[in-house]
PDB file of C-alpha atoms in Angstrom:
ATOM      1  CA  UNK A   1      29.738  41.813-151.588  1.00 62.00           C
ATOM      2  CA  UNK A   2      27.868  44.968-151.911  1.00 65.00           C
ATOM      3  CA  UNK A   3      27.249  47.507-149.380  1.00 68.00           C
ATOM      4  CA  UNK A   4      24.714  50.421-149.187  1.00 68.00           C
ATOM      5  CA  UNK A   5      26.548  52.914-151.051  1.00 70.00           C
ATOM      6  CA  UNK A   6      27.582  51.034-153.889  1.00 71.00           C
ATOM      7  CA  UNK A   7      26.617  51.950-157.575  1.00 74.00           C
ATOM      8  CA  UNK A   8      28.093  49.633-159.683  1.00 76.00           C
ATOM      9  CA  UNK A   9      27.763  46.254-160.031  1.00 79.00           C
ATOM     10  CA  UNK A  10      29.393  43.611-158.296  1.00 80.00           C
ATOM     11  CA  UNK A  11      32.728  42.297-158.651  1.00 81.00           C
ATOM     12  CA  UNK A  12      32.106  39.118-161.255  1.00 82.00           C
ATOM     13  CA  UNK A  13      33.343  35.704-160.341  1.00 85.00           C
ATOM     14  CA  UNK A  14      32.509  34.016-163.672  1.00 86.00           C
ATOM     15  CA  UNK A  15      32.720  34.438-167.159  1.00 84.00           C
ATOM     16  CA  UNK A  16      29.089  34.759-167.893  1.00 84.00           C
ATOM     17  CA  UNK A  17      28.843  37.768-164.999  1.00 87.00           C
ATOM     18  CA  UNK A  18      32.072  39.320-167.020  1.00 86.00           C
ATOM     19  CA  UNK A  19      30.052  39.071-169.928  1.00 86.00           C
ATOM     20  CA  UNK A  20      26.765  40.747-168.508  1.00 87.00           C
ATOM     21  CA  UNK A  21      28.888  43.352-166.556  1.00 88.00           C
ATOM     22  CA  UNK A  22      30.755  44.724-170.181  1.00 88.00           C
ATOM     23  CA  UNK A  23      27.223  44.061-172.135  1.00 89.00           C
ATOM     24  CA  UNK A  24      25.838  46.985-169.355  1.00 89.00           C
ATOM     25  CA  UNK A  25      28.561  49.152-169.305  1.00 89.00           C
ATOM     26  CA  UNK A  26      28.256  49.094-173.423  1.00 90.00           C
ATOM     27  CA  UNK A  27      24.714  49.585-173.346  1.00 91.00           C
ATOM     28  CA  UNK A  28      24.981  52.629-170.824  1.00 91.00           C
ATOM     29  CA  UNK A  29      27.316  54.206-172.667  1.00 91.00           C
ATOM     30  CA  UNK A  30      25.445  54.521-175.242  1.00 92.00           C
ATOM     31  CA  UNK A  31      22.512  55.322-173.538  1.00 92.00           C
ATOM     32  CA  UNK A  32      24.330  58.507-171.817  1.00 93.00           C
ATOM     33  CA  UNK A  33      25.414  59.607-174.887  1.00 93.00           C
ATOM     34  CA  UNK A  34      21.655  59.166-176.515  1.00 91.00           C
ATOM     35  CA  UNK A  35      20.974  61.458-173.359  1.00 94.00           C
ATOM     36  CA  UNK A  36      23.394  64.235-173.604  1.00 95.00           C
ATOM     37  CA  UNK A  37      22.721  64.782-177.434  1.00 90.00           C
ATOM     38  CA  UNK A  38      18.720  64.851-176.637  1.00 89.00           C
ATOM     39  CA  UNK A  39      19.544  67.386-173.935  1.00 93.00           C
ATOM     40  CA  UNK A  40      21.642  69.512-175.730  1.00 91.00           C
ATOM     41  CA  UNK A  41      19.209  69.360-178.910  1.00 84.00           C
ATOM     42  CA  UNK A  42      16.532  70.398-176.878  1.00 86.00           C
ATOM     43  CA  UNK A  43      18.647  73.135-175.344  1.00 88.00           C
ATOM     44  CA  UNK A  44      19.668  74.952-178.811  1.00 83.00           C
ATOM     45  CA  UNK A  45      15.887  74.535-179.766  1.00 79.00           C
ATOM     46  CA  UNK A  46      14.474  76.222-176.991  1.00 82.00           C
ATOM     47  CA  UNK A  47      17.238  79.043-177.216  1.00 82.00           C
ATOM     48  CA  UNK A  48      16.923  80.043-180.742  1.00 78.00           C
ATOM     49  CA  UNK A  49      13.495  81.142-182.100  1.00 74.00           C
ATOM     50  CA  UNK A  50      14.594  80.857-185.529  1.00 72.00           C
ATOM     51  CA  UNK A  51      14.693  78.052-187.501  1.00 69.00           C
ATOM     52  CA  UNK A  52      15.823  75.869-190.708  1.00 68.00           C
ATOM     53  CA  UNK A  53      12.935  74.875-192.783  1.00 69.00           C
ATOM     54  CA  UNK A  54      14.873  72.505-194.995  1.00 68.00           C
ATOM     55  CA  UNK A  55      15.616  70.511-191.344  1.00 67.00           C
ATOM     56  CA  UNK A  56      12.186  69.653-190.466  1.00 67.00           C
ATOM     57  CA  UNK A  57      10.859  68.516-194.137  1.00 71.00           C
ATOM     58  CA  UNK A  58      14.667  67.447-195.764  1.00 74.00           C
ATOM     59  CA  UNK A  59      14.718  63.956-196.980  1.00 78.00           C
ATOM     60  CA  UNK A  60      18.257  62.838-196.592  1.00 80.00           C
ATOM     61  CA  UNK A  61      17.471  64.470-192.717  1.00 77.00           C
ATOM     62  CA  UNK A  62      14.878  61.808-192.457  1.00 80.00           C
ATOM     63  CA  UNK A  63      16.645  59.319-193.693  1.00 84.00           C
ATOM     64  CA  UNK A  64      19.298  59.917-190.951  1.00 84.00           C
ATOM     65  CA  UNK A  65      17.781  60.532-188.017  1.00 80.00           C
ATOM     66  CA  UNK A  66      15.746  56.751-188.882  1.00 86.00           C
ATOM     67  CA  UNK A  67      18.876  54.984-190.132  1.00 91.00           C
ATOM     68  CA  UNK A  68      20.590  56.110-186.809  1.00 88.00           C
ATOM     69  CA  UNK A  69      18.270  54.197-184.127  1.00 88.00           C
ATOM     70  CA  UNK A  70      18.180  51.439-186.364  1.00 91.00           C
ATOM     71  CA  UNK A  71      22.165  51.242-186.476  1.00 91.00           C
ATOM     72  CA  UNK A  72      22.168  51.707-182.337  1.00 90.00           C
ATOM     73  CA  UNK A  73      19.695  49.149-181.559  1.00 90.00           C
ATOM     74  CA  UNK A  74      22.086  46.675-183.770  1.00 90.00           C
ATOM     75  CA  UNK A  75      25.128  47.567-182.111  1.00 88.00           C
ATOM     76  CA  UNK A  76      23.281  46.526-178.908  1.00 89.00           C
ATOM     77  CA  UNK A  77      21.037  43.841-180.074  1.00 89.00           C
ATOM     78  CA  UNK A  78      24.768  41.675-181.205  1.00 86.00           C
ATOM     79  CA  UNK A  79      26.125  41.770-177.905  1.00 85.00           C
ATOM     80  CA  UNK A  80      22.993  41.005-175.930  1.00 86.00           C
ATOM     81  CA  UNK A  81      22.817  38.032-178.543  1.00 84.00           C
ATOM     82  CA  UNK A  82      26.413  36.748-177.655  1.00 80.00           C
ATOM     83  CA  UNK A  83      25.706  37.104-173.504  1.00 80.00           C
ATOM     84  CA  UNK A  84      22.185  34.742-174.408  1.00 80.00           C
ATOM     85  CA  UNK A  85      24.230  32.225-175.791  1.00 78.00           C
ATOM     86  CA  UNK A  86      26.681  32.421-173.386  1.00 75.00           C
ATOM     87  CA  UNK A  87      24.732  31.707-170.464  1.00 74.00           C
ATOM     88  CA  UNK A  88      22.810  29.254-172.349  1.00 72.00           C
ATOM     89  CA  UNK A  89      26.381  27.111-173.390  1.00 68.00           C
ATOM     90  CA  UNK A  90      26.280  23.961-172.703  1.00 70.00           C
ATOM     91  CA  UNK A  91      29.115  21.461-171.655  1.00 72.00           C
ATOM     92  CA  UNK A  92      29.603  18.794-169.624  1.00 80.00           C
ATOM     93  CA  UNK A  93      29.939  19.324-166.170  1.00 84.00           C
ATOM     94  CA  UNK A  94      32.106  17.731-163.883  1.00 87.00           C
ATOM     95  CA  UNK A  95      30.258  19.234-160.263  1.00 91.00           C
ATOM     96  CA  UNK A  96      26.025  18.946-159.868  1.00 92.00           C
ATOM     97  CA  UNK A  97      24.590  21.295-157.115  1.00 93.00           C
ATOM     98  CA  UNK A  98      20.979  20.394-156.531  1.00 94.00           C
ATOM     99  CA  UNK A  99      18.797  23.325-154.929  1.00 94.00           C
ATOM    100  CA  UNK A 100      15.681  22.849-153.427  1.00 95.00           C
ATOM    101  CA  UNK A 101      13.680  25.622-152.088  1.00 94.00           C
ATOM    102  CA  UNK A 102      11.019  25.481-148.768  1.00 94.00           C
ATOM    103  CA  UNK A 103       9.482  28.490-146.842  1.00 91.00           C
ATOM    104  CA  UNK A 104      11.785  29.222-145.951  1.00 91.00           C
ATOM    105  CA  UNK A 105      15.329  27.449-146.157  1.00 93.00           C
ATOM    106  CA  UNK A 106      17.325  25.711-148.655  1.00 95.00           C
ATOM    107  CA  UNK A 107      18.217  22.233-149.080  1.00 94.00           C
ATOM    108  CA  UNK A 108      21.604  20.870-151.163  1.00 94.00           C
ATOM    109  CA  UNK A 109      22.277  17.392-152.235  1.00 93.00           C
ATOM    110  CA  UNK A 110      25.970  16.857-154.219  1.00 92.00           C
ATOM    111  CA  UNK A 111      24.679  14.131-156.954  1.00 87.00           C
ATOM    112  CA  UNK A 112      27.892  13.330-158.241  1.00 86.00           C
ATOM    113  CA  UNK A 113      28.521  12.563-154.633  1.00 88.00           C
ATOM    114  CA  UNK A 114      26.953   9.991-152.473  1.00 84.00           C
ATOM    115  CA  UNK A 115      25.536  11.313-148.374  1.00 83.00           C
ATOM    116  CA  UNK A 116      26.383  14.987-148.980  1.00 89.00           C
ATOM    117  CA  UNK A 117      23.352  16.941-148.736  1.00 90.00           C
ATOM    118  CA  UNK A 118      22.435  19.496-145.758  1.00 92.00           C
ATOM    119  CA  UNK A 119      19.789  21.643-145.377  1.00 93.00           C
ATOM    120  CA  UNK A 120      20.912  25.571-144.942  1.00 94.00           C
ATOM    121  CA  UNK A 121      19.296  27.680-142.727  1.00 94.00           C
ATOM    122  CA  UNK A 122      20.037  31.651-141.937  1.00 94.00           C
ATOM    123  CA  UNK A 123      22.024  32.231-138.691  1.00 92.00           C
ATOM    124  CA  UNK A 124      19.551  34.161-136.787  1.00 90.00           C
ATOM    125  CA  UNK A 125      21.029  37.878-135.978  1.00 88.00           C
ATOM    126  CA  UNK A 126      22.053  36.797-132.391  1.00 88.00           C
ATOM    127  CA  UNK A 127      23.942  34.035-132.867  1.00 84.00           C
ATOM    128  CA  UNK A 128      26.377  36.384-135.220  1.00 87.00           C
ATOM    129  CA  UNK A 129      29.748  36.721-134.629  1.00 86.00           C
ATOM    130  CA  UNK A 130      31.724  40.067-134.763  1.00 87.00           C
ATOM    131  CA  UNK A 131      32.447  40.516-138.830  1.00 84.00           C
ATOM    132  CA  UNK A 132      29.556  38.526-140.125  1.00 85.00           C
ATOM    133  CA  UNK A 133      27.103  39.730-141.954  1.00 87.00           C
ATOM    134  CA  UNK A 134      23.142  40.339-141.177  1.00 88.00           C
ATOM    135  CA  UNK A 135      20.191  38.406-143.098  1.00 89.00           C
ATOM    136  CA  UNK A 136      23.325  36.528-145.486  1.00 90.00           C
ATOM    137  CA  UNK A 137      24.873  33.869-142.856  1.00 91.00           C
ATOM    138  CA  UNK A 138      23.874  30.473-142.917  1.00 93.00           C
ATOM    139  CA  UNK A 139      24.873  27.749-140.688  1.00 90.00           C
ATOM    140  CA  UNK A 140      26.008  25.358-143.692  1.00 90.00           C
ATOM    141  CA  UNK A 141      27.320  27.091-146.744  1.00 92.00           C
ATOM    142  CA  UNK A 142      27.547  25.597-149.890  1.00 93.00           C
ATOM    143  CA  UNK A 143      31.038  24.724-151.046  1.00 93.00           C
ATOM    144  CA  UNK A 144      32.244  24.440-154.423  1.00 93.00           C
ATOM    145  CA  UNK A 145      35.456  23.904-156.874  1.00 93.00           C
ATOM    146  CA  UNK A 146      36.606  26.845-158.724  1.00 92.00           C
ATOM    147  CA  UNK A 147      37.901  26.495-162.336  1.00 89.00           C
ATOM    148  CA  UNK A 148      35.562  23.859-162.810  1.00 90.00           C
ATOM    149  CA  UNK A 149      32.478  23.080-164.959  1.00 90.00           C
ATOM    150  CA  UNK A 150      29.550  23.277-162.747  1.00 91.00           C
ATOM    151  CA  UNK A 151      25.900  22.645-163.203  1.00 91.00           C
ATOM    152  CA  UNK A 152      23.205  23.920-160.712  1.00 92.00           C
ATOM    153  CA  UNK A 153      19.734  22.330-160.702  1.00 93.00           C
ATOM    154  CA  UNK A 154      16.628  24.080-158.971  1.00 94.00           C
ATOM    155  CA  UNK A 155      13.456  23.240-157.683  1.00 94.00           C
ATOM    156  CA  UNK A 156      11.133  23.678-154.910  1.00 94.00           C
ATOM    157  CA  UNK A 157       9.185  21.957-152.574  1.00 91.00           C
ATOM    158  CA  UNK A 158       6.691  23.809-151.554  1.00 90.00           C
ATOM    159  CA  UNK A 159       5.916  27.482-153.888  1.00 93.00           C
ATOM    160  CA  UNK A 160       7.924  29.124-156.403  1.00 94.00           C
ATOM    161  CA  UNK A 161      11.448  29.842-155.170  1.00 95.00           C
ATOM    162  CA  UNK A 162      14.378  31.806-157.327  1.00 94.00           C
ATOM    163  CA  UNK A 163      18.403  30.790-156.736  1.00 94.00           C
ATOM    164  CA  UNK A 164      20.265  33.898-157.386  1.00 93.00           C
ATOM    165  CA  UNK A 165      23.568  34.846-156.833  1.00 92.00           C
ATOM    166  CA  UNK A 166      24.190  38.112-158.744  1.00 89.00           C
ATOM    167  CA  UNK A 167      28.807  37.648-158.346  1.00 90.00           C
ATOM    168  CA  UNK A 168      28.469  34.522-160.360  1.00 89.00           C
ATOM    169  CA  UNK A 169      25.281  36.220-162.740  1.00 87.00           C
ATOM    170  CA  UNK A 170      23.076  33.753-161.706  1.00 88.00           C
ATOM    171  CA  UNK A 171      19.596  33.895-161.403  1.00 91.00           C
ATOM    172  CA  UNK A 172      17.220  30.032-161.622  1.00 90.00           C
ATOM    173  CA  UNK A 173      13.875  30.014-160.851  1.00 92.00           C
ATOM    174  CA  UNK A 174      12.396  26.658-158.507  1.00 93.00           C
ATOM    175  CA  UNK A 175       9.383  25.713-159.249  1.00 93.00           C
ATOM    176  CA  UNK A 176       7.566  22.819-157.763  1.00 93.00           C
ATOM    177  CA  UNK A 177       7.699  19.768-160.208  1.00 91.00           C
ATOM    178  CA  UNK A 178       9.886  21.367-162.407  1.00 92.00           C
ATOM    179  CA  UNK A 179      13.908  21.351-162.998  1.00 92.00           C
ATOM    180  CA  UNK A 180      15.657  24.096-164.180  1.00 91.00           C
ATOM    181  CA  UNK A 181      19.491  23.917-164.483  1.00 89.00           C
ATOM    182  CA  UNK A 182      21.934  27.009-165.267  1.00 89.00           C
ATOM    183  CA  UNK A 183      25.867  25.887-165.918  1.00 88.00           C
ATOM    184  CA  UNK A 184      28.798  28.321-164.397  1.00 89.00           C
ATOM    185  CA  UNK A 185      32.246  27.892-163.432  1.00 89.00           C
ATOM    186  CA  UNK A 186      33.732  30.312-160.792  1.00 91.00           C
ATOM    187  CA  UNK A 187      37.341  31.545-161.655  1.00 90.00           C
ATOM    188  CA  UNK A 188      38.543  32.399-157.983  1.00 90.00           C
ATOM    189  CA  UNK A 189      38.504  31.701-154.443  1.00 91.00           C
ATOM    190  CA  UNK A 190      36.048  33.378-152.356  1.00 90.00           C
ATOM    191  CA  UNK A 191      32.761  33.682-150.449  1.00 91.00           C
ATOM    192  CA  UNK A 192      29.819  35.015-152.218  1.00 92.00           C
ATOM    193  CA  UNK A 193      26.071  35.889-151.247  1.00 93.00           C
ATOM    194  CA  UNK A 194      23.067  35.730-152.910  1.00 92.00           C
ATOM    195  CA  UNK A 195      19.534  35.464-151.967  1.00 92.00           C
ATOM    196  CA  UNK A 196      16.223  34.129-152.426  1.00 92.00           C
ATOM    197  CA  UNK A 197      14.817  36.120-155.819  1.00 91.00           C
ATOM    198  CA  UNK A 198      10.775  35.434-155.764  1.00 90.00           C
ATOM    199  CA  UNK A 199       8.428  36.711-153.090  1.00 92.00           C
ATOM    200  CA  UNK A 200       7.805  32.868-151.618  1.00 89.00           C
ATOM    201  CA  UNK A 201       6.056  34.551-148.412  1.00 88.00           C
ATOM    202  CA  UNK A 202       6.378  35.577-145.221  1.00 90.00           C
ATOM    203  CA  UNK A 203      10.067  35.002-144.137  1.00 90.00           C
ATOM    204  CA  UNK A 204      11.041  35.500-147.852  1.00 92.00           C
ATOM    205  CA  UNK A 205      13.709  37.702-146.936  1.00 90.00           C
ATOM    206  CA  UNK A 206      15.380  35.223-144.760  1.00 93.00           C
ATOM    207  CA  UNK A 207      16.528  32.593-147.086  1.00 93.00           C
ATOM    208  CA  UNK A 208      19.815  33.501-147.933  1.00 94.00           C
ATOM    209  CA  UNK A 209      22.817  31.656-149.862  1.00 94.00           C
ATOM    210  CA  UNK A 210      26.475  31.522-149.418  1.00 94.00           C
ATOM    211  CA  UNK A 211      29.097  30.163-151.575  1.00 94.00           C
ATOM    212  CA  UNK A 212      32.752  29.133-150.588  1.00 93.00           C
ATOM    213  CA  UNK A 213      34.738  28.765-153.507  1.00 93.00           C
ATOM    214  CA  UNK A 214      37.505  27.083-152.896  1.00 92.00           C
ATOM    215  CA  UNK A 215      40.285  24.948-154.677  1.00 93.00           C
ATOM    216  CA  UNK A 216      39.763  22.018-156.226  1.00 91.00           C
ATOM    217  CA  UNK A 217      41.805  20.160-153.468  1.00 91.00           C
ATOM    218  CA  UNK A 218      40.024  21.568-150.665  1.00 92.00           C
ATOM    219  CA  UNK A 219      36.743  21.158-151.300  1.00 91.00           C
ATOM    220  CA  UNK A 220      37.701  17.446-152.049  1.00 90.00           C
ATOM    221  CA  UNK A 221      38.377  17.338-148.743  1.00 91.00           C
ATOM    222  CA  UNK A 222      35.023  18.873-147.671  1.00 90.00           C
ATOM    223  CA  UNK A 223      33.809  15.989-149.547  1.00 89.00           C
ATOM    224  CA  UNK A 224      35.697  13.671-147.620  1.00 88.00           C
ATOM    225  CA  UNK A 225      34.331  14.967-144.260  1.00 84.00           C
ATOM    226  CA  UNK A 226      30.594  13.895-144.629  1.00 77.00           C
ATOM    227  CA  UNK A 227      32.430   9.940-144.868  1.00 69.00           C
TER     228      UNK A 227
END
């Protein structure tokens, strides 16, 4: 979970978010390097009053300093290609998680499962208990399988809605009439937060999401307890 004086990303909790997190470290690499040569070029220029004719009207000069961006773009174009289709992979799922988005709660119904659905509301800052934390409680938290094929299907009830959780690199809009469906697997045990992602009014800032991750065995057991 992030705090207020992190930097970095969050910790990932799924391949896809593993994937994102070493496609942005890549990219900023490169673009801090971009940086520091632009600074130090400018630096020599504006300390030297003299210079090289042949470097401003030189051929193989131009030829360089266009091949070069070309060449960098590639080198991050490839990798941003192999995150798409890597969020985009599709597979059979074993676990469907049904979102649907109101002002200004969440709703959750377990298709492969029949009576578990819930709504999920935020726990009001009152009702916290010592340790929790304010604006992401919720007084029914979503509870899934890790190491497991999941798919997650979004829509809305009401206005436009967005399911994000940024651990698992997830980010669906819900749109009234409309299904959209995103497919992650979470590789360990844990509770993760997310929010809502699309201005959907007023108390848009209260509609948080939590995740339990938790072993297969367990959260068959969840299952159980809605029987």
């Amino acid at each position: 979970m992030p705090t207020w004086h992190m930097l970095s990303l969050q910790d990932s909790a799924s391949p896809s978010m593993e994937q994102l997190t070493l496609f942005h470290d890549f990219t900023m690499a490169i673009m801090t390097l971009i940086t520091i040569m632009v600074t130090l070029n400018m630096v020599f220029i504006s300390s030297y009053t003299l210079t090289d004719r042949f470097l401003m009207q030189h051929q193989l000069v131009e030829i360089i300093w266009t091949a070069c961006p070309v060449a960098i773009l590639l080198l991050i174009a490839l990798p941003s290609l192999q995150a798409l289709y890597i969020l985009d992979d599709p597979f059979s799922p074993s676990v469907t998680l049904k979102a649907i988005g109101h002002q200004w709660y969440w709703s959750y119904e377990y298709s492969d499962f029949s009576g578990v659905e819930f709504d999920s509301y935020m726990t009001p800052t009152l009702d916290l208990t010592p340790y929790q934390n304010r604006l992401l409680e919720v007084d029914n938290s979503i509870a899934l399988p890790t190491n497991t094929q999941i798919r997650l299907i979004a829509t809305s009830a009401d206005v436009i809605h967005a399911w994000a959780m940024p651990t698992l690199g997830l980010k669906a809009d819900a749109v009234p009439g409309r299904l959209n469906q995103m497919m992650f697997s979470i590789k360990r045990s844990g509770i993760f937060y997310g929010q809502c992602s699309e201005i959907c009014g007023s108390n848009h800032s209260f509609m948080p999401i939590k995740i339990e991750a938790l072993p297969m065995k367990t959260f068959l057991t969840w299952v159980l307890s809605f029987n």
